[in-house]
Coordinates of C-alpha atoms and ligand atoms in Angstrom, one line a residue:
M1 CA -16.1 -49.5 -91.3
Q2 CA -15.5 -48.3 -95.0
H3 CA -19.0 -48.0 -96.6
R4 CA -17.9 -48.8 -99.6
H5 CA -16.3 -51.9 -101.8
L6 CA -12.5 -52.0 -103.1
L7 CA -11.5 -50.8 -106.0
P8 CA -9.3 -52.5 -108.0
N9 CA -5.9 -50.1 -106.8
E10 CA -7.1 -51.2 -103.0
I11 CA -7.0 -55.0 -103.7
D12 CA -3.9 -54.8 -105.3
L13 CA -2.2 -53.0 -102.0
L14 CA -4.0 -55.7 -100.1
L15 CA -2.1 -58.1 -102.5
D16 CA 1.1 -56.6 -102.4
G17 CA 0.9 -56.5 -98.7
E18 CA 1.0 -53.4 -98.1
I19 CA 1.0 -51.7 -94.6
G20 CA 0.6 -48.1 -94.5
F21 CA -2.0 -45.7 -92.4
G22 CA -4.6 -46.3 -95.6
V23 CA -4.5 -50.5 -95.5
A24 CA -5.8 -50.7 -92.4
P25 CA -8.9 -49.8 -93.2
L26 CA -9.4 -51.5 -96.7
R27 CA -8.4 -55.7 -94.3
T28 CA -10.9 -54.2 -91.8
H29 CA -13.6 -53.9 -94.8
V30 CA -12.3 -57.4 -96.1
E31 CA -12.7 -59.4 -93.1
E32 CA -16.6 -57.7 -92.9
C33 CA -17.1 -57.8 -96.6
V34 CA -18.1 -61.3 -98.4
D35 CA -18.1 -59.6 -101.7
C36 CA -14.8 -58.2 -101.2
R37 CA -13.1 -61.4 -99.5
A38 CA -14.3 -62.8 -102.6
R39 CA -12.7 -60.7 -105.2
L40 CA -9.2 -60.4 -102.8
A41 CA -9.1 -64.0 -103.2
D42 CA -10.0 -64.6 -106.3
A43 CA -7.0 -61.7 -107.5
K44 CA -5.1 -64.5 -105.0
T45 CA -5.6 -67.0 -107.3
V46 CA -4.2 -65.4 -110.8
T47 CA -1.7 -63.9 -109.4
S48 CA 0.3 -67.3 -108.2
A49 CA -0.5 -68.8 -111.0
L50 CA 1.2 -66.3 -113.0
D51 CA 4.0 -66.7 -110.2
N52 CA 3.9 -70.6 -111.2
L53 CA 4.4 -69.8 -115.6
P54 CA 7.1 -71.8 -116.5
R55 CA 10.0 -68.8 -117.9
F56 CA 11.5 -68.9 -120.9
A57 CA 14.5 -66.6 -121.7
P58 CA 16.5 -67.8 -124.9
S59 CA 20.0 -69.5 -124.6
S60 CA 22.8 -67.3 -123.6
A61 CA 24.1 -68.3 -126.9
F62 CA 20.6 -66.8 -128.8
A63 CA 22.2 -63.3 -129.4
T64 CA 25.6 -64.3 -130.5
R65 CA 23.9 -67.0 -133.1
V66 CA 21.0 -63.7 -134.0
L67 CA 24.3 -61.8 -134.8
S68 CA 26.5 -64.2 -136.8
Q69 CA 23.6 -64.2 -139.7
V70 CA 23.6 -60.6 -139.7
Q71 CA 25.1 -59.2 -142.9
V72 CA 26.7 -55.3 -141.7
V73 CA 26.3 -53.6 -145.1
E74 CA 29.6 -51.5 -146.0
P75 CA 29.0 -48.5 -148.7
W76 CA 31.8 -50.4 -151.5
H77 CA 33.5 -46.7 -150.9
V78 CA 34.2 -46.7 -147.5
A79 CA 35.5 -50.5 -147.4
L80 CA 37.9 -49.4 -149.9
T81 CA 38.7 -46.3 -148.1
S82 CA 39.7 -48.0 -145.4
S83 CA 41.6 -50.3 -147.2
V84 CA 43.3 -48.3 -148.8
T85 CA 43.9 -46.7 -145.8
R86 CA 45.0 -49.8 -143.9
L87 CA 47.5 -50.4 -147.3
V88 CA 48.8 -46.8 -147.2
P89 CA 52.4 -47.3 -145.6
R90 CA 53.2 -44.6 -142.5
T91 CA 57.0 -43.7 -143.5
G92 CA 56.8 -40.9 -145.8
P93 CA 59.4 -42.7 -147.9
M94 CA 57.4 -45.8 -148.9
R95 CA 54.4 -43.5 -149.1
I96 CA 56.0 -42.1 -152.2
V97 CA 57.3 -45.8 -153.3
M98 CA 53.5 -46.7 -152.7
A99 CA 52.4 -43.7 -154.7
A100 CA 54.1 -44.2 -157.8
S101 CA 53.6 -47.8 -158.2
A102 CA 50.5 -46.8 -158.4
G103 CA 50.9 -45.1 -160.7
A104 CA 52.5 -47.5 -162.5
I105 CA 49.7 -49.0 -162.5
A106 CA 47.2 -46.8 -163.4
V107 CA 49.8 -46.0 -166.4
G108 CA 49.6 -49.5 -167.2
L109 CA 45.7 -49.8 -167.0
S110 CA 44.8 -46.9 -168.8
S111 CA 47.4 -48.0 -172.0
A112 CA 46.2 -51.6 -171.9
A113 CA 41.9 -49.9 -172.3
V114 CA 43.4 -48.1 -174.3
W115 CA 45.6 -50.6 -177.1
L116 CA 42.3 -53.0 -176.2
S117 CA 39.9 -49.6 -177.6
F118 CA 41.8 -50.2 -181.3
R119 CA 41.9 -54.5 -181.0
T120 CA 38.6 -55.0 -179.9
D121 CA 38.8 -58.2 -181.3
V122 CA 41.5 -59.1 -179.2
A123 CA 39.5 -57.3 -176.0
M124 CA 36.8 -59.3 -177.5
Y125 CA 38.7 -62.7 -176.2
L126 CA 40.3 -61.9 -173.3
A127 CA 37.0 -60.6 -172.7
G128 CA 35.9 -64.3 -173.0
L129 CA 38.6 -65.7 -170.8
A130 CA 38.4 -62.7 -167.8
N131 CA 35.0 -64.0 -167.9
D132 CA 35.9 -67.8 -167.3
R133 CA 38.2 -66.8 -164.6
I134 CA 36.1 -64.7 -163.0
R135 CA 33.6 -67.3 -162.1
V136 CA 36.1 -69.9 -160.8
A137 CA 37.5 -66.8 -159.0
L138 CA 34.5 -66.0 -157.5
S139 CA 33.5 -69.7 -156.2
T140 CA 37.4 -69.5 -154.8
G141 CA 38.8 -67.4 -151.9
F142 CA 38.6 -64.2 -154.0
G143 CA 35.0 -64.8 -153.6
A144 CA 35.1 -63.6 -150.1
F145 CA 37.8 -61.2 -150.7
A146 CA 35.3 -59.3 -153.2
R147 CA 32.2 -59.6 -151.3
T148 CA 34.0 -57.8 -149.1
V149 CA 35.0 -54.9 -151.0
F150 CA 32.0 -54.5 -153.0
G151 CA 29.3 -56.8 -151.3
S152 CA 27.6 -60.0 -152.4
G153 CA 24.8 -58.5 -154.3
A154 CA 27.7 -57.4 -157.0
I155 CA 28.8 -60.6 -156.6
D156 CA 26.6 -62.6 -157.2
A157 CA 25.2 -60.7 -160.5
L158 CA 28.6 -61.0 -161.7
S159 CA 28.6 -64.8 -161.4
T160 CA 25.3 -65.7 -162.6
Q161 CA 24.5 -63.1 -165.5
G162 CA 27.7 -62.6 -169.0
P163 CA 29.5 -60.0 -170.0
A164 CA 27.4 -56.9 -169.4
A165 CA 27.7 -57.7 -166.1
L166 CA 30.9 -58.3 -166.6
G167 CA 31.7 -54.8 -168.1
V168 CA 29.8 -54.0 -165.0
G169 CA 32.2 -54.5 -162.9
I170 CA 35.4 -54.3 -165.2
A171 CA 34.3 -50.6 -165.2
V172 CA 33.6 -50.6 -161.4
V173 CA 37.3 -51.6 -160.6
V174 CA 38.8 -49.4 -162.8
I175 CA 36.8 -46.3 -161.3
A176 CA 37.8 -48.1 -157.6
A177 CA 41.9 -48.4 -159.0
G178 CA 41.3 -44.5 -160.6
S179 CA 40.4 -43.3 -157.2
A180 CA 42.4 -45.4 -154.9
A181 CA 45.5 -43.6 -157.2
F182 CA 44.2 -40.5 -156.5
G183 CA 43.4 -41.1 -153.1
L184 CA 47.4 -42.1 -152.7
R185 CA 47.9 -39.1 -154.4
A186 CA 46.2 -36.9 -152.1
L187 CA 47.8 -38.8 -148.6
T188 CA 51.0 -38.0 -150.2
V189 CA 50.5 -34.8 -150.9
A190 CA 49.4 -34.1 -147.3
A191 CA 52.0 -36.0 -145.9
R192 CA 54.2 -33.4 -147.6
R193 CA 52.5 -31.2 -147.0
T194 CA 52.2 -31.7 -142.8
R195 CA 56.2 -32.5 -142.9
E196 CA 56.9 -29.1 -144.1
Ligands
ZN1 ZN1 -17.1 -55.0 -100.4

């Protein structure tokens, strides 16, 4: 007979139904020792109670439901770059046509900006008009598009605040258009270089 009581890990061995060289003396001790028999019985009670606890698992749709509410924040320049890259045609001539159109748009926007800067009264009127239009547009389909491009924070600021936010928005659009034209030009040059 073993002349000491069982250690907690030895009780665990008996609970797990381990068989082996070291376990037989433990069993012999338990058969002869009232204290250790009581401790083993208590441990069995606890483990069976744990085994019978109800199991909780999230429903299979849980992950999908959570992820559907996670807003993946894509920086505006990444969104813009990928949109522009998608818009660029694969063939060379189409790229040149598109670069020319983008250049024309950029020139048009710049001319309009220069003209408006000399005609402050017209600019104020158009800004008011654009403000109303943008407020309407933000609540419709355009809002969703703009949200993906600029992020919803900017759009919310734009739709709740006044002309100051609108000014910032217009500046962003002008900068974006400029970068897009510059990017298109760079792409066209790169495409021409690879063909040569
Ligand atoms: Zn004992």
